mmCIF file with all atom_site columns, C-alpha atoms and ligand atoms in Angstrom:
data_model
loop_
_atom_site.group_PDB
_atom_site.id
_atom_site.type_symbol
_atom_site.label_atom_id
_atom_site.label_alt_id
_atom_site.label_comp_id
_atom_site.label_asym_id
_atom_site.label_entity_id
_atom_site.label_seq_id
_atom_site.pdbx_PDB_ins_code
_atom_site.Cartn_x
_atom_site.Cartn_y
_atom_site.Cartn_z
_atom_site.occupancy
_atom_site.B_iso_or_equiv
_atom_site.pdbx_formal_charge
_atom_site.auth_seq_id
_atom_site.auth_comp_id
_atom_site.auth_asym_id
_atom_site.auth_atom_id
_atom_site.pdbx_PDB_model_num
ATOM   1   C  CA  . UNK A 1 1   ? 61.082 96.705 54.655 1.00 0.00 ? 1   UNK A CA  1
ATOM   2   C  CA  . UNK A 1 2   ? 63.397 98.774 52.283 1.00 0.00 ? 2   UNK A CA  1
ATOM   3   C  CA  . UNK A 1 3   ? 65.128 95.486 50.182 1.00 0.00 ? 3   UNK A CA  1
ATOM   4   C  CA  . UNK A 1 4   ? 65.484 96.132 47.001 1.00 0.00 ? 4   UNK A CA  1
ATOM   5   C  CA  . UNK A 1 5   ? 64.921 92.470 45.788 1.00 0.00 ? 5   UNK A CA  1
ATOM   6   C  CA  . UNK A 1 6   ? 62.231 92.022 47.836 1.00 0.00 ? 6   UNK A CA  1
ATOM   7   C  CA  . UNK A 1 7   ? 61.195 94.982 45.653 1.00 0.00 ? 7   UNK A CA  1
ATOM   8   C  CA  . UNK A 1 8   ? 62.224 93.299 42.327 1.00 0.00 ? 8   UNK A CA  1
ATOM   9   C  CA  . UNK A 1 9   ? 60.181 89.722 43.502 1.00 0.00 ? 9   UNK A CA  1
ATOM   10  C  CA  . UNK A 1 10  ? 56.863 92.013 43.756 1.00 0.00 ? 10  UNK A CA  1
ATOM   11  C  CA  . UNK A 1 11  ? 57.398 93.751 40.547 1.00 0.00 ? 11  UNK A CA  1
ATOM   12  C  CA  . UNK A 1 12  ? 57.944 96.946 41.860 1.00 0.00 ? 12  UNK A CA  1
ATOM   13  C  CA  . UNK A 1 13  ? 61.250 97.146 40.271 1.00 0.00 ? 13  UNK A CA  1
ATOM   14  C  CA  . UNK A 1 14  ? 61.888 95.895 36.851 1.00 0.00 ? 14  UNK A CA  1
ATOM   15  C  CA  . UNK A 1 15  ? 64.177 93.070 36.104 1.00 0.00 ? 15  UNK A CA  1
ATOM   16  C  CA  . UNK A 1 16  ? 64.487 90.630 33.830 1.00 0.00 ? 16  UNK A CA  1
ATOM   17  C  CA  . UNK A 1 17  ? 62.563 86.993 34.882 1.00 0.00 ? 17  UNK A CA  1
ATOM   18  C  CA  . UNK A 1 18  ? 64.836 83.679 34.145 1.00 0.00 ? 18  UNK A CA  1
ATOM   19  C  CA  . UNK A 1 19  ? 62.712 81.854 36.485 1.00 0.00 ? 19  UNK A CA  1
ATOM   20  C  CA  . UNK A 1 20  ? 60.205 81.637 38.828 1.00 0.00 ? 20  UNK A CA  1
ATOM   21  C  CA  . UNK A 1 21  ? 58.171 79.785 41.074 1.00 0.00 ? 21  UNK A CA  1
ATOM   22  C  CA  . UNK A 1 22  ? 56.610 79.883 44.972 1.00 0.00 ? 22  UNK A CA  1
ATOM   23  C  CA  . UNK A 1 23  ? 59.667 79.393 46.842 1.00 0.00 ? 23  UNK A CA  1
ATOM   24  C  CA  . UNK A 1 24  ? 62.190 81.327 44.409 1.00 0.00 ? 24  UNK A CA  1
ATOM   25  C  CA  . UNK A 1 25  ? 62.674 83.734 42.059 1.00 0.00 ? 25  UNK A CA  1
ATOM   26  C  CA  . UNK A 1 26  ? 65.900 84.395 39.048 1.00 0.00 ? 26  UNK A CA  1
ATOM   27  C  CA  . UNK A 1 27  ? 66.915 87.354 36.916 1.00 0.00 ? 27  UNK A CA  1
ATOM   28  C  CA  . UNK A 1 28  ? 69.713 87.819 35.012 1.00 0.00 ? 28  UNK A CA  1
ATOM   29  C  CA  . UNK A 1 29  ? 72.559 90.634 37.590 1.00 0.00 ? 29  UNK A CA  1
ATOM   30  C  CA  . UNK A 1 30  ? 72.219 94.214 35.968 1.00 0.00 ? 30  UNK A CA  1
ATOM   31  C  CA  . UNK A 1 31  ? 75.875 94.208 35.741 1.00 0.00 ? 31  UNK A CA  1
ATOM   32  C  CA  . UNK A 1 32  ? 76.640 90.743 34.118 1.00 0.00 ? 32  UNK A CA  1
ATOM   33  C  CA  . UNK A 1 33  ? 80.822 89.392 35.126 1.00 0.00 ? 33  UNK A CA  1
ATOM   34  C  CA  . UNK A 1 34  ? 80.119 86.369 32.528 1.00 0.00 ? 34  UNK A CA  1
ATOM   35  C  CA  . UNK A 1 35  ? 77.902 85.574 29.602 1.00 0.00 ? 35  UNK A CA  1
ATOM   36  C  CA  . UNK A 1 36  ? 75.376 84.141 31.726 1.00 0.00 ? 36  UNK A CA  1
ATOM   37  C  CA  . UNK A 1 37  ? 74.797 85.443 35.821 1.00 0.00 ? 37  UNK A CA  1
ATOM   38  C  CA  . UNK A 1 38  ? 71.798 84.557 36.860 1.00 0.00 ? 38  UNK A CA  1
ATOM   39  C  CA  . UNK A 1 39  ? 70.742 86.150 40.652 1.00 0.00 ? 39  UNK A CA  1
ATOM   40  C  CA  . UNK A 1 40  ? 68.751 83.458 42.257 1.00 0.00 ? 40  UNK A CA  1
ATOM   41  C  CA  . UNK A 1 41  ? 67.190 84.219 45.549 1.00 0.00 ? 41  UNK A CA  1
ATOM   42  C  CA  . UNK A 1 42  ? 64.185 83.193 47.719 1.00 0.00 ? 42  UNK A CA  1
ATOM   43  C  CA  . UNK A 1 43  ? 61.067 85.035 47.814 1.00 0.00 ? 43  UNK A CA  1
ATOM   44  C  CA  . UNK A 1 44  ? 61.197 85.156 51.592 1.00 0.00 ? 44  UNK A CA  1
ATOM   45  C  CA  . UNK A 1 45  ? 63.499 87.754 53.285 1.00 0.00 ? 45  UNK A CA  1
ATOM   46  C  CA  . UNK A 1 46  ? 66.558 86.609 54.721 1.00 0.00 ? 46  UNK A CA  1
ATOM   47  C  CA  . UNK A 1 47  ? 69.301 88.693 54.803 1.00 0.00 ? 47  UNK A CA  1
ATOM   48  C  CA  . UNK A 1 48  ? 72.394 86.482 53.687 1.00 0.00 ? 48  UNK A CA  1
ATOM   49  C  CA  . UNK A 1 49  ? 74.118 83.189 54.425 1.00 0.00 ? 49  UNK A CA  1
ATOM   50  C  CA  . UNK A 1 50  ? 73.940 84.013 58.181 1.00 0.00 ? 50  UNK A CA  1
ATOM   51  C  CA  . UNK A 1 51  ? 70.282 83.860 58.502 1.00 0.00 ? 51  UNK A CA  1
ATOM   52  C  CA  . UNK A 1 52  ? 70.352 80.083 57.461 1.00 0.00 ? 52  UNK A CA  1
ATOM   53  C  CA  . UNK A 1 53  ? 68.798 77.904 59.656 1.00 0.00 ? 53  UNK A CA  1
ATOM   54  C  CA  . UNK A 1 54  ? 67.544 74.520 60.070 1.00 0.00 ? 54  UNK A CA  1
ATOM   55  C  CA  . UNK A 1 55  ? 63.751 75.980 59.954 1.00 0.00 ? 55  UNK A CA  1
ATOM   56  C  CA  . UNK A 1 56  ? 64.628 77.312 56.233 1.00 0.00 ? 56  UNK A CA  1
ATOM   57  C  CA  . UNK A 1 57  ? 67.529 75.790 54.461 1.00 0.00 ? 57  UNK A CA  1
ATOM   58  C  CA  . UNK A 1 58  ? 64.324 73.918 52.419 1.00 0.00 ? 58  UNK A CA  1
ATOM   59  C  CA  . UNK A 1 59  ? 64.596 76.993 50.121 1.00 0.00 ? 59  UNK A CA  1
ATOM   60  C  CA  . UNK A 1 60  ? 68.615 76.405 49.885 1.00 0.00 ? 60  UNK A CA  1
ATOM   61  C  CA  . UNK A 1 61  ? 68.120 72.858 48.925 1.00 0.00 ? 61  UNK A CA  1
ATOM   62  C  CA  . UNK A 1 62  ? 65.654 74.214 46.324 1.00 0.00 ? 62  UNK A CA  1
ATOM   63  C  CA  . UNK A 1 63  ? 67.588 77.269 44.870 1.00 0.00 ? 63  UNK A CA  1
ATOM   64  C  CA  . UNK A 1 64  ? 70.279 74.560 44.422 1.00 0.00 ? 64  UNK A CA  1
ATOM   65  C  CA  . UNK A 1 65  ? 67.855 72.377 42.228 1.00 0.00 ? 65  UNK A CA  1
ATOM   66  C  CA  . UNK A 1 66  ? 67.133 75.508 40.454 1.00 0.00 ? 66  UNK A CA  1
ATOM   67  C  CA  . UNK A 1 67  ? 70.589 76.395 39.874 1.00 0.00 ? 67  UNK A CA  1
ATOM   68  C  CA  . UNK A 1 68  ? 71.021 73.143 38.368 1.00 0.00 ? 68  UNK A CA  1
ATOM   69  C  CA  . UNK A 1 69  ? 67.708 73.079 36.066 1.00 0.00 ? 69  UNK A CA  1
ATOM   70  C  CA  . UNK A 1 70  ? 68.140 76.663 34.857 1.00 0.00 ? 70  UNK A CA  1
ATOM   71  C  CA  . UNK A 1 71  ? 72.623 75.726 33.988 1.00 0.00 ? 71  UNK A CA  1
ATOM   72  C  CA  . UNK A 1 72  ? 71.295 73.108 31.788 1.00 0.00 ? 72  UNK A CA  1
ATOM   73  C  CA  . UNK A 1 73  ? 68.438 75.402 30.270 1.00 0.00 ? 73  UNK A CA  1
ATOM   74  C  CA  . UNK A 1 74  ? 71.061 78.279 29.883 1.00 0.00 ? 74  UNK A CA  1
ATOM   75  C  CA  . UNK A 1 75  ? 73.317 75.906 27.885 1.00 0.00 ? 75  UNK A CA  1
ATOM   76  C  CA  . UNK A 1 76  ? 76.245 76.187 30.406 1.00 0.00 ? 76  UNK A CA  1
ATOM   77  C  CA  . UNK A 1 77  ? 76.157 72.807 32.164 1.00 0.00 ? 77  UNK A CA  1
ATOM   78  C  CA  . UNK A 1 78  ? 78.250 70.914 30.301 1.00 0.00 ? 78  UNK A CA  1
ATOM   79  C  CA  . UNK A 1 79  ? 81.316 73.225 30.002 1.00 0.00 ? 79  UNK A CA  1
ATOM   80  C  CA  . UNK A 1 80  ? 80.645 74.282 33.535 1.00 0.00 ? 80  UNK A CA  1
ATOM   81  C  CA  . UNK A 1 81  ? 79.582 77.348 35.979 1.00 0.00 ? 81  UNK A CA  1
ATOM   82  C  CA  . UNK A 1 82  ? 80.367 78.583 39.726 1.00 0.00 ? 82  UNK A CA  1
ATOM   83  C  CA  . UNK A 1 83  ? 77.040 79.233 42.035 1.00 0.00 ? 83  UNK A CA  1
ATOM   84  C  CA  . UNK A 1 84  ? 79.016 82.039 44.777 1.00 0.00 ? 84  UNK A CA  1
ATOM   85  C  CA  . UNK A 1 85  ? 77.045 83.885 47.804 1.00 0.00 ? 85  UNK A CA  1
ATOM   86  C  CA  . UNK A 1 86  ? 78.890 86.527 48.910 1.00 0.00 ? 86  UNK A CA  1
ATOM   87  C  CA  . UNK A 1 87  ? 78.097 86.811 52.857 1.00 0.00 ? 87  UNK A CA  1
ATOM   88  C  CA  . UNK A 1 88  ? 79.065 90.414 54.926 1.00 0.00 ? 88  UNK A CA  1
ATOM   89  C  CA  . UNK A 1 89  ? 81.677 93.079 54.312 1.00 0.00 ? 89  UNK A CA  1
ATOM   90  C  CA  . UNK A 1 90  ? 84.973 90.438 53.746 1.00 0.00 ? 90  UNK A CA  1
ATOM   91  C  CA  . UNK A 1 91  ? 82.948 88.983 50.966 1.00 0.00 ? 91  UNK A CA  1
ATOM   92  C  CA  . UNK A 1 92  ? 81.538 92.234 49.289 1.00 0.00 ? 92  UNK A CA  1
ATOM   93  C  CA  . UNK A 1 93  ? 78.025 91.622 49.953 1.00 0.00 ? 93  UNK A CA  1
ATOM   94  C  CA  . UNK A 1 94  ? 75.823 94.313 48.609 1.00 0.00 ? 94  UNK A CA  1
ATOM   95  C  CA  . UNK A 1 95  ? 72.189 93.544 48.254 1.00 0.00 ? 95  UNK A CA  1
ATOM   96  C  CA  . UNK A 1 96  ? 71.402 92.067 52.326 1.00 0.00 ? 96  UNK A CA  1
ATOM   97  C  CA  . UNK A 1 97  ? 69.004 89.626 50.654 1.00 0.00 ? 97  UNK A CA  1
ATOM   98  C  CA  . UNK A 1 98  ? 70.327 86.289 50.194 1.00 0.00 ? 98  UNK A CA  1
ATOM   99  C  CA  . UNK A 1 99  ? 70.989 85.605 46.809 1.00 0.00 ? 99  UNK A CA  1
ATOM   100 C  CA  . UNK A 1 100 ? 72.962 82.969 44.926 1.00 0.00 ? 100 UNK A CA  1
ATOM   101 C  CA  . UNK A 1 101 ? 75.057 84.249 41.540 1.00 0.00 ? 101 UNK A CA  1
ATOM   102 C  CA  . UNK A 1 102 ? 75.205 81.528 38.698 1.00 0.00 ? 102 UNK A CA  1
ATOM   103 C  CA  . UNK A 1 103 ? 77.884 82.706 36.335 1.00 0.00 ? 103 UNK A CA  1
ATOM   104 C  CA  . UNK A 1 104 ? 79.223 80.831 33.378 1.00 0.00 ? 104 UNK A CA  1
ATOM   105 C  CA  . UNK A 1 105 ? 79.312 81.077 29.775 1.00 0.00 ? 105 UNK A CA  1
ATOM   106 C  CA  . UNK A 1 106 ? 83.198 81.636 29.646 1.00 0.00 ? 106 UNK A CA  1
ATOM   107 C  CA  . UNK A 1 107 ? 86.383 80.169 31.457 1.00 0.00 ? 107 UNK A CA  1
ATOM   108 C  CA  . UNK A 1 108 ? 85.890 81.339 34.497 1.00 0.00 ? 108 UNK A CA  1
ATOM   109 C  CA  . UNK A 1 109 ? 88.560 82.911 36.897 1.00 0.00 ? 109 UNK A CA  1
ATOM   110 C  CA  . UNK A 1 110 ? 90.867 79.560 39.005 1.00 0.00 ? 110 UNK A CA  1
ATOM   111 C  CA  . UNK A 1 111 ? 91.174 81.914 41.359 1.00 0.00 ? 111 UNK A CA  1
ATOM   112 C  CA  . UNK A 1 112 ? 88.098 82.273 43.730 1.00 0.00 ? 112 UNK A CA  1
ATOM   113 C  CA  . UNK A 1 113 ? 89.586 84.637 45.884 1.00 0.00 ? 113 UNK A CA  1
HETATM 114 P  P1  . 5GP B 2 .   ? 76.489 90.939 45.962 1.00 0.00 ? 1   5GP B P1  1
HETATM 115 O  O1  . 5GP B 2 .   ? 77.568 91.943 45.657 1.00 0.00 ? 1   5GP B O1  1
HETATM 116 O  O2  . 5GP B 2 .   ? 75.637 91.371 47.127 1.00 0.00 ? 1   5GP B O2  1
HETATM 117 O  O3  . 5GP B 2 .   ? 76.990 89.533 46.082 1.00 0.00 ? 1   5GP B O3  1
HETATM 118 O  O4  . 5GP B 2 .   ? 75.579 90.886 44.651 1.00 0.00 ? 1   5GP B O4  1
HETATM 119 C  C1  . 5GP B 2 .   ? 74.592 91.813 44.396 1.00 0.00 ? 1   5GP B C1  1
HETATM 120 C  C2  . 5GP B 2 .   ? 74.354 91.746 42.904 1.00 0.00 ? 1   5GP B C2  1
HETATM 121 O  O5  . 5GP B 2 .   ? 73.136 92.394 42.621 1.00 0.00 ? 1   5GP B O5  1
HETATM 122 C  C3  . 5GP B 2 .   ? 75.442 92.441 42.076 1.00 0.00 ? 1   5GP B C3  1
HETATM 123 O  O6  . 5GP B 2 .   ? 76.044 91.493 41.198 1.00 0.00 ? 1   5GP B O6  1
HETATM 124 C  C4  . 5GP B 2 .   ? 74.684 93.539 41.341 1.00 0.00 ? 1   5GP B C4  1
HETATM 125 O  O7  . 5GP B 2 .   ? 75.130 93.725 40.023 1.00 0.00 ? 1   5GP B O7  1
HETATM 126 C  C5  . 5GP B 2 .   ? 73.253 93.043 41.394 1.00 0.00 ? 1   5GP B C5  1
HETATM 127 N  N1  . 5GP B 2 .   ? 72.269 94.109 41.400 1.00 0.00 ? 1   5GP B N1  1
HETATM 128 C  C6  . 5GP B 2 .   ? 72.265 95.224 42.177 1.00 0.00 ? 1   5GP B C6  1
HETATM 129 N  N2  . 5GP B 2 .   ? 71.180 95.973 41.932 1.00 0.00 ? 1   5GP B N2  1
HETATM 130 C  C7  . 5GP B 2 .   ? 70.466 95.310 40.974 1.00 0.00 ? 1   5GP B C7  1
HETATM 131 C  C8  . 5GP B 2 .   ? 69.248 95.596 40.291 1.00 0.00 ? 1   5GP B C8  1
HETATM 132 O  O8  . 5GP B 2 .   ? 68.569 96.604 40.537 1.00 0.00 ? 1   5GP B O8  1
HETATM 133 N  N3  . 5GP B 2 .   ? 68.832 94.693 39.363 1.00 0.00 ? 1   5GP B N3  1
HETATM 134 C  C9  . 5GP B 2 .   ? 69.548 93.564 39.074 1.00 0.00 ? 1   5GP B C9  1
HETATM 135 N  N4  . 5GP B 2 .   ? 69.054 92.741 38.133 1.00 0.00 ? 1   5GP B N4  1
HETATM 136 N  N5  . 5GP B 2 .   ? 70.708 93.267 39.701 1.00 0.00 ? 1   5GP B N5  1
HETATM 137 C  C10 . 5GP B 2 .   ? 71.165 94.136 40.629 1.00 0.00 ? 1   5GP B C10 1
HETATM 138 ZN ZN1 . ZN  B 3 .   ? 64.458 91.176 50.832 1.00 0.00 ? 2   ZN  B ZN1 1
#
């Protein structure tokens, strides 16, 4: 399959590792809109928010744990951050594998739309 972050989680495309582990896998976005955005998405393929299911929203639950771990980590919990998934055309999606942005570092935007 032609996904470019299925790509980057093998290696076959560089990127810079925040985090990994056997369900998920973080690197910093190659075109950073705060201090700190971290892209965290599951190793296994599903296209966006769409393809959530009850079989699979394990890996949501965990992504969310690891949103929370790596914000501390990062130094950003405390003044606070925004995890956004973008989901379909509307939304801007881009990359069709889902993926989770965790952006803080600055005084983010009220305005989420
Ligand atoms: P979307 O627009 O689908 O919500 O987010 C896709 C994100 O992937 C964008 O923020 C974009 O900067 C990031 N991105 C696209 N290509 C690459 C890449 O090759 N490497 C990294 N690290 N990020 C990428
Ligand atoms: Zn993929």
């Amino acid at each position: 399959m032609d996904c470019l972050f299925c790509k980057i989680i093998k290696g076959q495309i560089p990127s810079s590792k925040v985090y990994e582990d056997d369900m998920v896998y973080a690197f910093k976005d190659i075109n950073p809109m705060a201090p700190v955005h971290v892209l965290i998405v599951p190793k296994m393929h599903l296209s966006g928010m769409s393809d959530i299911t009850a079989e699979n929203s394990a890996v949501v639950a965990h992504i969310f744990e690891v949103a929370s771990k790596l914000a501390k980590e990062l130094g950003i919990s405390e003044n606070g951050y925004r995890v956004v998934s973008n989901c379909g055309a509307d939304a801007g999606q881009t990359v069709f594998h889902l993926h989770f942005h965790l952006l803080g570092g600055k005084k983010l935007n009220v305005e989420m739309c």
